[in-house]
CSV table of C-alpha atoms and ligand atoms in Angstrom, one decimal:
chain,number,residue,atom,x,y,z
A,12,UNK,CA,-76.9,-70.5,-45.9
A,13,UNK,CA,-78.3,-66.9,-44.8
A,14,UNK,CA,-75.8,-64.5,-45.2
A,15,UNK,CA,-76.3,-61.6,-42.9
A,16,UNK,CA,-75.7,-59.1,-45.8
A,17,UNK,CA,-75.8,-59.4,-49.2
A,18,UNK,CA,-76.1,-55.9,-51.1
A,19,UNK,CA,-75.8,-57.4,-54.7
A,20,UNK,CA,-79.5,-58.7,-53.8
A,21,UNK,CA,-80.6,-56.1,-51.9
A,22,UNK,CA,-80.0,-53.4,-54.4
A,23,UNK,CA,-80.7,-55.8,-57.4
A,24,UNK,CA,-84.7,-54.4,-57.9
A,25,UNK,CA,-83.1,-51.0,-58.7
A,26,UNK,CA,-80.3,-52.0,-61.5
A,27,UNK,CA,-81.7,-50.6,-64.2
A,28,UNK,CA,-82.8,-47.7,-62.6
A,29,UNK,CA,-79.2,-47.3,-61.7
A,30,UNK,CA,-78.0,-47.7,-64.7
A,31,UNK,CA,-79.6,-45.7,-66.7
A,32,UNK,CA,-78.8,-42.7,-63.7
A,33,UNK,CA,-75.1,-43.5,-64.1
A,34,UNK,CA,-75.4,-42.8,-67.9
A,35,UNK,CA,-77.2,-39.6,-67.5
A,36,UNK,CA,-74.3,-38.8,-65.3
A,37,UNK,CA,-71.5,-40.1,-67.5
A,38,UNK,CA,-73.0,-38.9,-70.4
A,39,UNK,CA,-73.1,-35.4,-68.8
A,40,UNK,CA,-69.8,-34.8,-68.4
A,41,UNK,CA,-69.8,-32.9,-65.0
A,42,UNK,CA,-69.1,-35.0,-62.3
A,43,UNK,CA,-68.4,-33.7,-59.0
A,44,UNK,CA,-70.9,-30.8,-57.5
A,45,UNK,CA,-73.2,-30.8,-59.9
A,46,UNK,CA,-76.9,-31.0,-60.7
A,47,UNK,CA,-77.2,-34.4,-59.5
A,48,UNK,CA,-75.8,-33.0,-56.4
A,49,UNK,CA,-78.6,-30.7,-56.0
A,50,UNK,CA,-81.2,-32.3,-56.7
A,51,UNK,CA,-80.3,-34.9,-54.5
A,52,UNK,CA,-79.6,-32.4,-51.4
A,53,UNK,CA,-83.3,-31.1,-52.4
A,54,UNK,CA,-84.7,-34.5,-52.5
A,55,UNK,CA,-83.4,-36.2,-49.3
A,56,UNK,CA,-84.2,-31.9,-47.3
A,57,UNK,CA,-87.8,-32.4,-48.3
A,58,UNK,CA,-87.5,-36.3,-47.0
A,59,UNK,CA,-86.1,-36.0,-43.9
A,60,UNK,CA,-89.1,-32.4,-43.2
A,61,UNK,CA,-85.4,-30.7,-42.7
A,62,UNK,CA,-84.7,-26.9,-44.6
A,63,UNK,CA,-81.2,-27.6,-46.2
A,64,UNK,CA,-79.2,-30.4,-46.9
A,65,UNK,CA,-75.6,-30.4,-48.1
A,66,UNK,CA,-73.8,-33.8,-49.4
A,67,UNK,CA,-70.7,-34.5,-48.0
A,68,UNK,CA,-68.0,-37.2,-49.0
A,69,UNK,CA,-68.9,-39.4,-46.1
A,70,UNK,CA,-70.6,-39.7,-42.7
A,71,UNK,CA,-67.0,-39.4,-40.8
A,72,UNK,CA,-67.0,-36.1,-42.8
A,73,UNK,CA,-70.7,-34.9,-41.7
A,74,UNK,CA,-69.4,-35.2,-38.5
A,75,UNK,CA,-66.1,-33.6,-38.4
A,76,UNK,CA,-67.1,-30.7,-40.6
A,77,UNK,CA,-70.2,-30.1,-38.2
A,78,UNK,CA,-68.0,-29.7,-35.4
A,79,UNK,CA,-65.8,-27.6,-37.1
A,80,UNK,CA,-68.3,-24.7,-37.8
A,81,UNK,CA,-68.6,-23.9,-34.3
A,82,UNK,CA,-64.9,-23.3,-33.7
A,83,UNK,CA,-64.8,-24.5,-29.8
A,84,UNK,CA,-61.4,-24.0,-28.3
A,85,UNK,CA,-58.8,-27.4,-28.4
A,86,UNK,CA,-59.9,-29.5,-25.1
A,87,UNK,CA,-63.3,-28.1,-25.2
A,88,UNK,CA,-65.5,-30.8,-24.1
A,89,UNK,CA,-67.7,-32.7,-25.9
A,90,UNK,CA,-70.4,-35.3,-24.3
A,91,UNK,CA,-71.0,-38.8,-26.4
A,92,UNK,CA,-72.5,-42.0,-26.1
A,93,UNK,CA,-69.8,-44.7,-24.9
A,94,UNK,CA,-71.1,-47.4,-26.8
A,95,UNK,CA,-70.9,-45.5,-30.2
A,96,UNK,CA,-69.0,-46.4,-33.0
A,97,UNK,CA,-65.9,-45.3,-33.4
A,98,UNK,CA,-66.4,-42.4,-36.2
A,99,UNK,CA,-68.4,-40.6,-33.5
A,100,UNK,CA,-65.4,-40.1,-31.5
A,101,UNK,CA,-62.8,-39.9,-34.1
A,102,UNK,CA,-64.7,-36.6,-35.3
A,103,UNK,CA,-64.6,-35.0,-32.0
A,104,UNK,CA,-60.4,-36.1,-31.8
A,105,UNK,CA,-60.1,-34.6,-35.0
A,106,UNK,CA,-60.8,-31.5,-33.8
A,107,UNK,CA,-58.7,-31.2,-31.0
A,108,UNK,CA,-61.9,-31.5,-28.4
A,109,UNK,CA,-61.9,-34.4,-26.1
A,110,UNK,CA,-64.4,-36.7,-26.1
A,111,UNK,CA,-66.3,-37.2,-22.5
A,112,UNK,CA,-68.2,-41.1,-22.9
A,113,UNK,CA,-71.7,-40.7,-21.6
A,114,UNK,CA,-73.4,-44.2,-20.7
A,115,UNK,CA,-76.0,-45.7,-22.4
A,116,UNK,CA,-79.8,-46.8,-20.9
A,117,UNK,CA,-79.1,-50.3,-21.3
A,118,UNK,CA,-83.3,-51.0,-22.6
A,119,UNK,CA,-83.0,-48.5,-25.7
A,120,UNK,CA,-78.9,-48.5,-26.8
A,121,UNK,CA,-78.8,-44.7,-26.6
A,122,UNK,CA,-77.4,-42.4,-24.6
A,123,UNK,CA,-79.1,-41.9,-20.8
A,124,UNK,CA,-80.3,-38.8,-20.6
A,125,UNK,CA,-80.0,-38.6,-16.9
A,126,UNK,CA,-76.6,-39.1,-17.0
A,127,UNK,CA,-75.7,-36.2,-18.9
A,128,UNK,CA,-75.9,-33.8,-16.6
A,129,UNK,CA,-73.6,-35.1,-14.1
A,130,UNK,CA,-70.6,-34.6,-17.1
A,131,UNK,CA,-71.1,-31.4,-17.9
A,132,UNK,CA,-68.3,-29.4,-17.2
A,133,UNK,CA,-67.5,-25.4,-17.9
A,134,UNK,CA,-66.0,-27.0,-20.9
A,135,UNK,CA,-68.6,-28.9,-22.2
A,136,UNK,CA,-69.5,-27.7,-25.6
A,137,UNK,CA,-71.2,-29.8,-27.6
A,138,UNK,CA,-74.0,-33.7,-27.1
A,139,UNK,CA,-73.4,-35.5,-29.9
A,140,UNK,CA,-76.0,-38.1,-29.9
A,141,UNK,CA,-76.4,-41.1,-31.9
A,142,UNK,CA,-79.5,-42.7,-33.2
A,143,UNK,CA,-78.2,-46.4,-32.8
A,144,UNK,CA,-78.7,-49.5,-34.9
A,145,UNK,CA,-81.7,-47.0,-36.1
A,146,UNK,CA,-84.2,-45.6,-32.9
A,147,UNK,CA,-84.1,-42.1,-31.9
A,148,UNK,CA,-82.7,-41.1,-28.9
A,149,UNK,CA,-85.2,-39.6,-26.3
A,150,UNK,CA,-84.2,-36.3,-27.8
A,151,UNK,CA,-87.0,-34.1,-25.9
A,152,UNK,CA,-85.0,-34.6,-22.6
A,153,UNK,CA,-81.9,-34.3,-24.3
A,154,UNK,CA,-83.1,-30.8,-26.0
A,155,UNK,CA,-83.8,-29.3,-22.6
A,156,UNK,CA,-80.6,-30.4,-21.1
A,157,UNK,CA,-78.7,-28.6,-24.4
A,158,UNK,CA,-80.6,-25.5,-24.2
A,159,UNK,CA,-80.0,-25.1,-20.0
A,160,UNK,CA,-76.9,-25.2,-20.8
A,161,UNK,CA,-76.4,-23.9,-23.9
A,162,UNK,CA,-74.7,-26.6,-25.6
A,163,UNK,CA,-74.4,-27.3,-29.4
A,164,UNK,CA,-75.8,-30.9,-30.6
A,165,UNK,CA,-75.0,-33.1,-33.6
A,166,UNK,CA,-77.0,-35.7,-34.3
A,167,UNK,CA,-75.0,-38.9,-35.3
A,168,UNK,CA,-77.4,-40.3,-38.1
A,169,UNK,CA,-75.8,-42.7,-39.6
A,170,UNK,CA,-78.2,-45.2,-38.5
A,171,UNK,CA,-81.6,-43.4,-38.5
A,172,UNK,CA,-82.5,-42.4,-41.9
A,173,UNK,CA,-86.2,-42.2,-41.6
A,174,UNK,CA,-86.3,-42.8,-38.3
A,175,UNK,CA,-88.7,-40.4,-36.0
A,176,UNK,CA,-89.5,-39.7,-32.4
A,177,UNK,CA,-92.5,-38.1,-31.5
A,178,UNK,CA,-93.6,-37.7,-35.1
A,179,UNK,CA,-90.0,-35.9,-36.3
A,180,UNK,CA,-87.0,-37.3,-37.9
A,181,UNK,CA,-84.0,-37.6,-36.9
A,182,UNK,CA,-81.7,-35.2,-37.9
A,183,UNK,CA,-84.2,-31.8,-36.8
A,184,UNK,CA,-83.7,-31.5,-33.2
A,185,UNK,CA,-79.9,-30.4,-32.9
A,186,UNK,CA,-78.0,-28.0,-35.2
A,187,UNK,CA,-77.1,-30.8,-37.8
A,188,UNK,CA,-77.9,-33.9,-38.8
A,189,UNK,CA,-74.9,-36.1,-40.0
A,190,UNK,CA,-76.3,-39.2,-42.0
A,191,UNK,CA,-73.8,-41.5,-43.9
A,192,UNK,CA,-75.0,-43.4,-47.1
A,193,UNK,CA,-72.2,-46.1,-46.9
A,194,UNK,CA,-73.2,-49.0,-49.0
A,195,UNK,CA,-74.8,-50.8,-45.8
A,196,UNK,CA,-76.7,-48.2,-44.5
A,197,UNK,CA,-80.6,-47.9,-44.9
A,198,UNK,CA,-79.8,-45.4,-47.2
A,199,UNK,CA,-76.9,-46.8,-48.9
A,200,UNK,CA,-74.7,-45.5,-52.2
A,201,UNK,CA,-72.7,-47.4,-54.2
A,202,UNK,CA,-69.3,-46.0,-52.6
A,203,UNK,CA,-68.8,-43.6,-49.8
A,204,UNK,CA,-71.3,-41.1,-49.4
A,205,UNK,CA,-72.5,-38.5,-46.8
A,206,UNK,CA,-74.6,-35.5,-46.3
A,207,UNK,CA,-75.3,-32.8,-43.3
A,208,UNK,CA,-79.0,-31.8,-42.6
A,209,UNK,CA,-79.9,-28.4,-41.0
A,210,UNK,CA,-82.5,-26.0,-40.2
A,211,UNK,CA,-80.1,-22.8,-39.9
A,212,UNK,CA,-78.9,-20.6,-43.0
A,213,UNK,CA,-75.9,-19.8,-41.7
A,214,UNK,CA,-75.2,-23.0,-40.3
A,215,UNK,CA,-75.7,-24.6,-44.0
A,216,UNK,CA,-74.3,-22.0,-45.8
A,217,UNK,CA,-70.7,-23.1,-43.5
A,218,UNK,CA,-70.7,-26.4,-44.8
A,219,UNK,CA,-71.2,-25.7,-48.4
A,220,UNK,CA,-67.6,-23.8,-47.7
A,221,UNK,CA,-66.2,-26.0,-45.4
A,222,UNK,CA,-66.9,-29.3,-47.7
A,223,UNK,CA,-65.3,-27.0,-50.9
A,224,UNK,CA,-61.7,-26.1,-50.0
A,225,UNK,CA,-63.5,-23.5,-47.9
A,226,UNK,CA,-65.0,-21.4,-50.6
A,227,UNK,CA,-68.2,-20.9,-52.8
A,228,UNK,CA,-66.9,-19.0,-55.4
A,229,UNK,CA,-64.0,-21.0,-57.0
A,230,UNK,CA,-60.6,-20.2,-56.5
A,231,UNK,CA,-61.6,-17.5,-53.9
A,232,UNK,CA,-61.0,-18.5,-50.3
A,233,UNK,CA,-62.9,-17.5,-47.0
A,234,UNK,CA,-61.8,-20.5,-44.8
A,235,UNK,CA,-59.5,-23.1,-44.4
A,236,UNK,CA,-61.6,-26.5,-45.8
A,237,UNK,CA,-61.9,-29.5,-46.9
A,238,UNK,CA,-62.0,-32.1,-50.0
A,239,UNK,CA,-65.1,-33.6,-48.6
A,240,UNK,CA,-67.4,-33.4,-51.4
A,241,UNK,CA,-70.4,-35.5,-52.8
A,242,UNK,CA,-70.3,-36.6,-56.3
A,243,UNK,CA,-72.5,-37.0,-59.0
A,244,UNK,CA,-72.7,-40.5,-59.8
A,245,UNK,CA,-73.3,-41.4,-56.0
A,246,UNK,CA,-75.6,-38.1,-55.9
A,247,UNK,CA,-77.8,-39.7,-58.5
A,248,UNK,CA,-77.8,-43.5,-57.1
A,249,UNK,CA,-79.1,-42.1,-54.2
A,250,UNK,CA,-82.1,-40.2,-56.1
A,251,UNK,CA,-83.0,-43.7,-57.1
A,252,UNK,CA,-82.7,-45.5,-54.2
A,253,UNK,CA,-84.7,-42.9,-51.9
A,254,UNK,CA,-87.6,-42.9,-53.8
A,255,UNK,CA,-87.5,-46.8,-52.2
A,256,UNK,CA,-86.6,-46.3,-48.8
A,257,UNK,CA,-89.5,-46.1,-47.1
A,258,UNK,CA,-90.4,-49.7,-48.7
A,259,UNK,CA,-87.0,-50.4,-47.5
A,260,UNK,CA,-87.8,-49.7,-44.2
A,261,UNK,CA,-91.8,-51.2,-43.6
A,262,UNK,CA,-89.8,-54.4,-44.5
A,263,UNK,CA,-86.9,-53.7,-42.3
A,264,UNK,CA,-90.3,-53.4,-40.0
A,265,UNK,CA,-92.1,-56.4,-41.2
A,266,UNK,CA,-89.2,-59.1,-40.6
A,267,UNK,CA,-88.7,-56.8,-37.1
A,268,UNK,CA,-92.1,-57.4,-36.1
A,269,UNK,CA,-91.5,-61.4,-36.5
A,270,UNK,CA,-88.2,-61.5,-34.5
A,271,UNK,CA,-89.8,-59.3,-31.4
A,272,UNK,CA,-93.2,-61.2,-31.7
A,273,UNK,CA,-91.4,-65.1,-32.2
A,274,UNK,CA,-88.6,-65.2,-30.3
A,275,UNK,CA,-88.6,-66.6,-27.0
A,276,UNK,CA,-87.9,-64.5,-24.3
A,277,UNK,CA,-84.6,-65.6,-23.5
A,278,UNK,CA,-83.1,-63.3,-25.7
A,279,UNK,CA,-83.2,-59.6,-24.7
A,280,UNK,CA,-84.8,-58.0,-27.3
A,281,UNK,CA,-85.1,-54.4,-28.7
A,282,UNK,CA,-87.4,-51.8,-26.5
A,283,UNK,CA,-90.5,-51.0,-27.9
A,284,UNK,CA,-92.4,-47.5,-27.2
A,285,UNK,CA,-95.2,-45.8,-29.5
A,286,UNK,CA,-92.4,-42.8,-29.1
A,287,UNK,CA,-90.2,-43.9,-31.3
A,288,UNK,CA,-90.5,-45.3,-35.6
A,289,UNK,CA,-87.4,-47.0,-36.1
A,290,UNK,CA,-85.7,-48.2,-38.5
A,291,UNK,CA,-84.1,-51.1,-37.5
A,292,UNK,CA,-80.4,-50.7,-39.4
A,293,UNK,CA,-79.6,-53.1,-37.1
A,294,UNK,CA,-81.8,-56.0,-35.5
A,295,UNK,CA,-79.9,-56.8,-32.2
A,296,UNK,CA,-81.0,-58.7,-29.4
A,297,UNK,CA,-78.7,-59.8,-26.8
A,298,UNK,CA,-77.4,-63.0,-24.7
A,299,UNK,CA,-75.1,-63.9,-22.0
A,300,UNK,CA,-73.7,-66.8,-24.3
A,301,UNK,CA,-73.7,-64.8,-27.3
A,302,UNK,CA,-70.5,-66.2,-28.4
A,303,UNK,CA,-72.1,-69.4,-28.5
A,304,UNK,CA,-75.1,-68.6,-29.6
A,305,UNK,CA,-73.5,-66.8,-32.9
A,306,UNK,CA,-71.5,-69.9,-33.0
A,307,UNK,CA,-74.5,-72.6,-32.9
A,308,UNK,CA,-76.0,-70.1,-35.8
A,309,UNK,CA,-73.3,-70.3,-37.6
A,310,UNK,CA,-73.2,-74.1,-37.7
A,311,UNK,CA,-76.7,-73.9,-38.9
A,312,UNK,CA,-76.3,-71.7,-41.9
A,313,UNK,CA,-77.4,-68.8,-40.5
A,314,UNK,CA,-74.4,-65.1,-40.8
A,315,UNK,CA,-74.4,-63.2,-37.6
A,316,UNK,CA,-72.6,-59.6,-36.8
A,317,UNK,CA,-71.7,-58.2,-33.7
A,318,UNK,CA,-71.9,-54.8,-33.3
A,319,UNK,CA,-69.8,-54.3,-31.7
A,320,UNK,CA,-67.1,-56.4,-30.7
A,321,UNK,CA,-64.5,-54.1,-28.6
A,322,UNK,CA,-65.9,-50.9,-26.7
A,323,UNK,CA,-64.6,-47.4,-28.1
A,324,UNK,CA,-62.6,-47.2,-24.2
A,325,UNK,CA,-60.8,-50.6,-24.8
A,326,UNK,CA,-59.3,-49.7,-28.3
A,327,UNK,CA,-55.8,-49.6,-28.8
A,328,UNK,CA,-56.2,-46.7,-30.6
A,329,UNK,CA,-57.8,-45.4,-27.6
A,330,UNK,CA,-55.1,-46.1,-25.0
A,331,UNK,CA,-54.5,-42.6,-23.0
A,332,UNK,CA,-57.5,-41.0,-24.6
A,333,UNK,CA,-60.7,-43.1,-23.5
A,334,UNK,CA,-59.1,-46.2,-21.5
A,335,UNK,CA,-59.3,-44.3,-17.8
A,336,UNK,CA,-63.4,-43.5,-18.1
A,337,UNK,CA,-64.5,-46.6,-17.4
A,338,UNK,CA,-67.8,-48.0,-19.1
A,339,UNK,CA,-69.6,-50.9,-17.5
A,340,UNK,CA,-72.7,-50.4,-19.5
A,341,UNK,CA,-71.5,-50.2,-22.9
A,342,UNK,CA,-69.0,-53.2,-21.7
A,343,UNK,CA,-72.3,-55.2,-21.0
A,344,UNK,CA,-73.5,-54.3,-24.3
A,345,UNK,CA,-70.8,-55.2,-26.3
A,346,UNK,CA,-70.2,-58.3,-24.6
A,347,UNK,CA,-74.1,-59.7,-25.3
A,348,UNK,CA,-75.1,-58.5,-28.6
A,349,UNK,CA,-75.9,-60.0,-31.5
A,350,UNK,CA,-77.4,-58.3,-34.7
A,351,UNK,CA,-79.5,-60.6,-36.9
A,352,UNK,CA,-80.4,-61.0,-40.6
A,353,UNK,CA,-82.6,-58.1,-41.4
A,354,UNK,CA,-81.8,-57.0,-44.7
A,355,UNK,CA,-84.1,-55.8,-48.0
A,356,UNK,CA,-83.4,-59.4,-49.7
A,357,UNK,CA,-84.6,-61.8,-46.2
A,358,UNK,CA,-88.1,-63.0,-47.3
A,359,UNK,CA,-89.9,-63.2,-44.0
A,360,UNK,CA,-89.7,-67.0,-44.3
A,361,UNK,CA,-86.2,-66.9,-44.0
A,362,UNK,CA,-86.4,-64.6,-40.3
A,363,UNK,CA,-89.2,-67.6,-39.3
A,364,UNK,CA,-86.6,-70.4,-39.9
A,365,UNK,CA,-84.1,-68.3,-38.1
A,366,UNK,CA,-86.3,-67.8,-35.0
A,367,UNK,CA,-87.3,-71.3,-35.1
A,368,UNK,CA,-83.6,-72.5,-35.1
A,369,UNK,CA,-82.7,-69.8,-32.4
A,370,UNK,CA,-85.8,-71.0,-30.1
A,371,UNK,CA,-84.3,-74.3,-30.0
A,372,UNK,CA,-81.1,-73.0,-28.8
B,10,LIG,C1,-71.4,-45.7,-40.5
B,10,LIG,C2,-71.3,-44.8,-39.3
B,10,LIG,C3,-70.6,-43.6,-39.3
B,10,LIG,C4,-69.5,-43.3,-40.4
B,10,LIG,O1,-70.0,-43.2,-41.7
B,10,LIG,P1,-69.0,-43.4,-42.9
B,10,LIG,O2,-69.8,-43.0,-44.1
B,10,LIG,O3,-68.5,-44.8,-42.9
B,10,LIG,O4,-67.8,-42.4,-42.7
B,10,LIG,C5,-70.6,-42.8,-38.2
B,10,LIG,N1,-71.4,-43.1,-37.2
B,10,LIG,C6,-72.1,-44.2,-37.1
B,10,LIG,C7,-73.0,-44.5,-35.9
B,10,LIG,C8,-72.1,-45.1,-38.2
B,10,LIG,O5,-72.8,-46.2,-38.1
């Protein structure tokens, strides 16, 4: 059996490295906002070529406190990728902004960048773009658009730690970067995790508020926050594990390579472009029969995910929000994909009996 996942093995090369960071920490006795904290927000700034950094409890968080600094007026518009996942949206609901879905190019996943302009309202506020299953968005166009119009972008990260386009990472072309560390993500803590990049003082200087009850010096306050806060322990596992993620990712790459250079070309693979570095969170290709392909995998041993299975539009939770912009790309998207094994623990003889078992399908 392959499992599609397995973060036991994955992390298991750095377990004594973590534990002897989680008794620094416990040993410490400080434990929330601390000098972990720090060093981590200095560690992963310099990493990611971005000024400031400030952790966050999670990447649902990074979004929703992003937003919030730029205090847009309830139904303010703000543009995003309809094929997203859901936390995307559910930062931009959370602050009583609606969210206007924007179609994806169906080659790269992202959002089209010449299909932007025709939603842009007097309302619109704000792109919020997300770096999906790990490549960039084609964030020069996307820049130009923001600026003509004078629009606000957060970058949804989530996906793209160390990912770049045109030499820069992701999380440096809008005002923020929002990256999650859940435990799957490239960069992944043990727990929930989450940090805002930026190039702005001010802009920084807001979320260190914001994420603190709304105030820097304690038990004085200048806004109304948050709880949202990184901790140490997590702060510190992260230290460890991004001094490894660029290994991470060149074998992320590696087993990549093999899947877009072995498969047959019956299955729609990732676009390729000397543009982009990516990271490959996700290895996807898509099918028309991907139920049955996932299926036939399945019966030989080999985990499949879908991301994702129901389009943000066609949520229940959705119903009188999203469900009357229709979505025929994302639809298309959702209803073919298929992500693959591509984790730190697949040897790359693993990915070549998958391909050969998927070749034969
Ligand atoms: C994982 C993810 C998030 C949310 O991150 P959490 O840390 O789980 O809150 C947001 N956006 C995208 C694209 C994600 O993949």
């Amino acid at each position: 059996m392959i499992d599609y996942e397995n973060l036991g093995r994955a992390n298991h090369v750095l377990f004594d490295e973590y534990r002897e960071a989680f008794n620094k920490v416990l040993e410490s006795g400080w434990y929330i906002l601390g000098n972990a904290v720090k060093q981590f927000e200095n560690e992963f700034a310099q990493y990611n070529q971005s000024r400031f950094c400030a952790g966050v409890a999670n990447g649902l968080d990074a979004l929703i406190l992003a937003l919030k600094t730029f205090q847009f007026e309830k139904d303010d518009e703000v543009l995003v990728p309809s094929n997203t996942y859901i936390a995307t949206i559910l930062s931009i609901l959370h602050n009583q902004l609606k969210p206007v879905l924007v179609e994806p190019d169906i080659r790269t996943y992202n959002i089209d960048p010449v299909k932007i302009q025709e939603k842009i309202t007097p309302r619109t506020k704000a792109i919020m773009v997300v770096h999906l299953y790990g490549k960039s968005c084609e964030m020069d166009t996307i820049m130009s658009i923001a600026n003509q119009y004078h629009l606000k972008v957060v970058e949804d990260c989530a996906q793209s730690h160390g990912a770049t386009y045109k030499n820069i990472r992701t999380g440096n072309f809008g005002h923020f970067g929002a990256f999650s560390f859940y435990p799957t993500k490239n960069l992944g803590a043990i727990g929930d995790a989450g940090a805002l990049t930026s190039n702005d003082p001010a802009l920084h200087e807001n979320i260190l508020t914001l994420r603190n009850y709304g105030s820097q010096k304690k038990y004085y306050n200048e806004q109304i926050g948050f709880n949202s806060r990184l901790d140490e322990l997590q702060a510190a596992l992260l230290s460890v594990k991004l001094k490894r993620l660029d290994v991470l990712t060149e074998h992320k790459r590696k087993l990549a390579k093999h899947y877009q250079q072995e498969l047959k070309d019956d299955f729609i693979k990732p676009h390729i472009h000397s543009d982009y570095y990516d990271v490959y969170h996700i290895y996807n290709i898509r099918h028309p029969k991907r139920d049955e392909l996932k299926e036939y995998l399945l019966r030989h041993g080999i985990k499949t995910e879908i991301h994702y299975p129901v389009a943000p539009n066609r949520q229940k939770a959705m119903i009188g929000i999203l469900d009357r912009q229709p979505t025929p790309i994302a639809q298309e998207i959702h209803d073919t994909t298929l992500s693959l094994p591509i984790s730190y623990f697949h040897s790359e003889a693993d990915i070549v009996s998958i391909i050969d078992i998927m070749n034969k399908f």
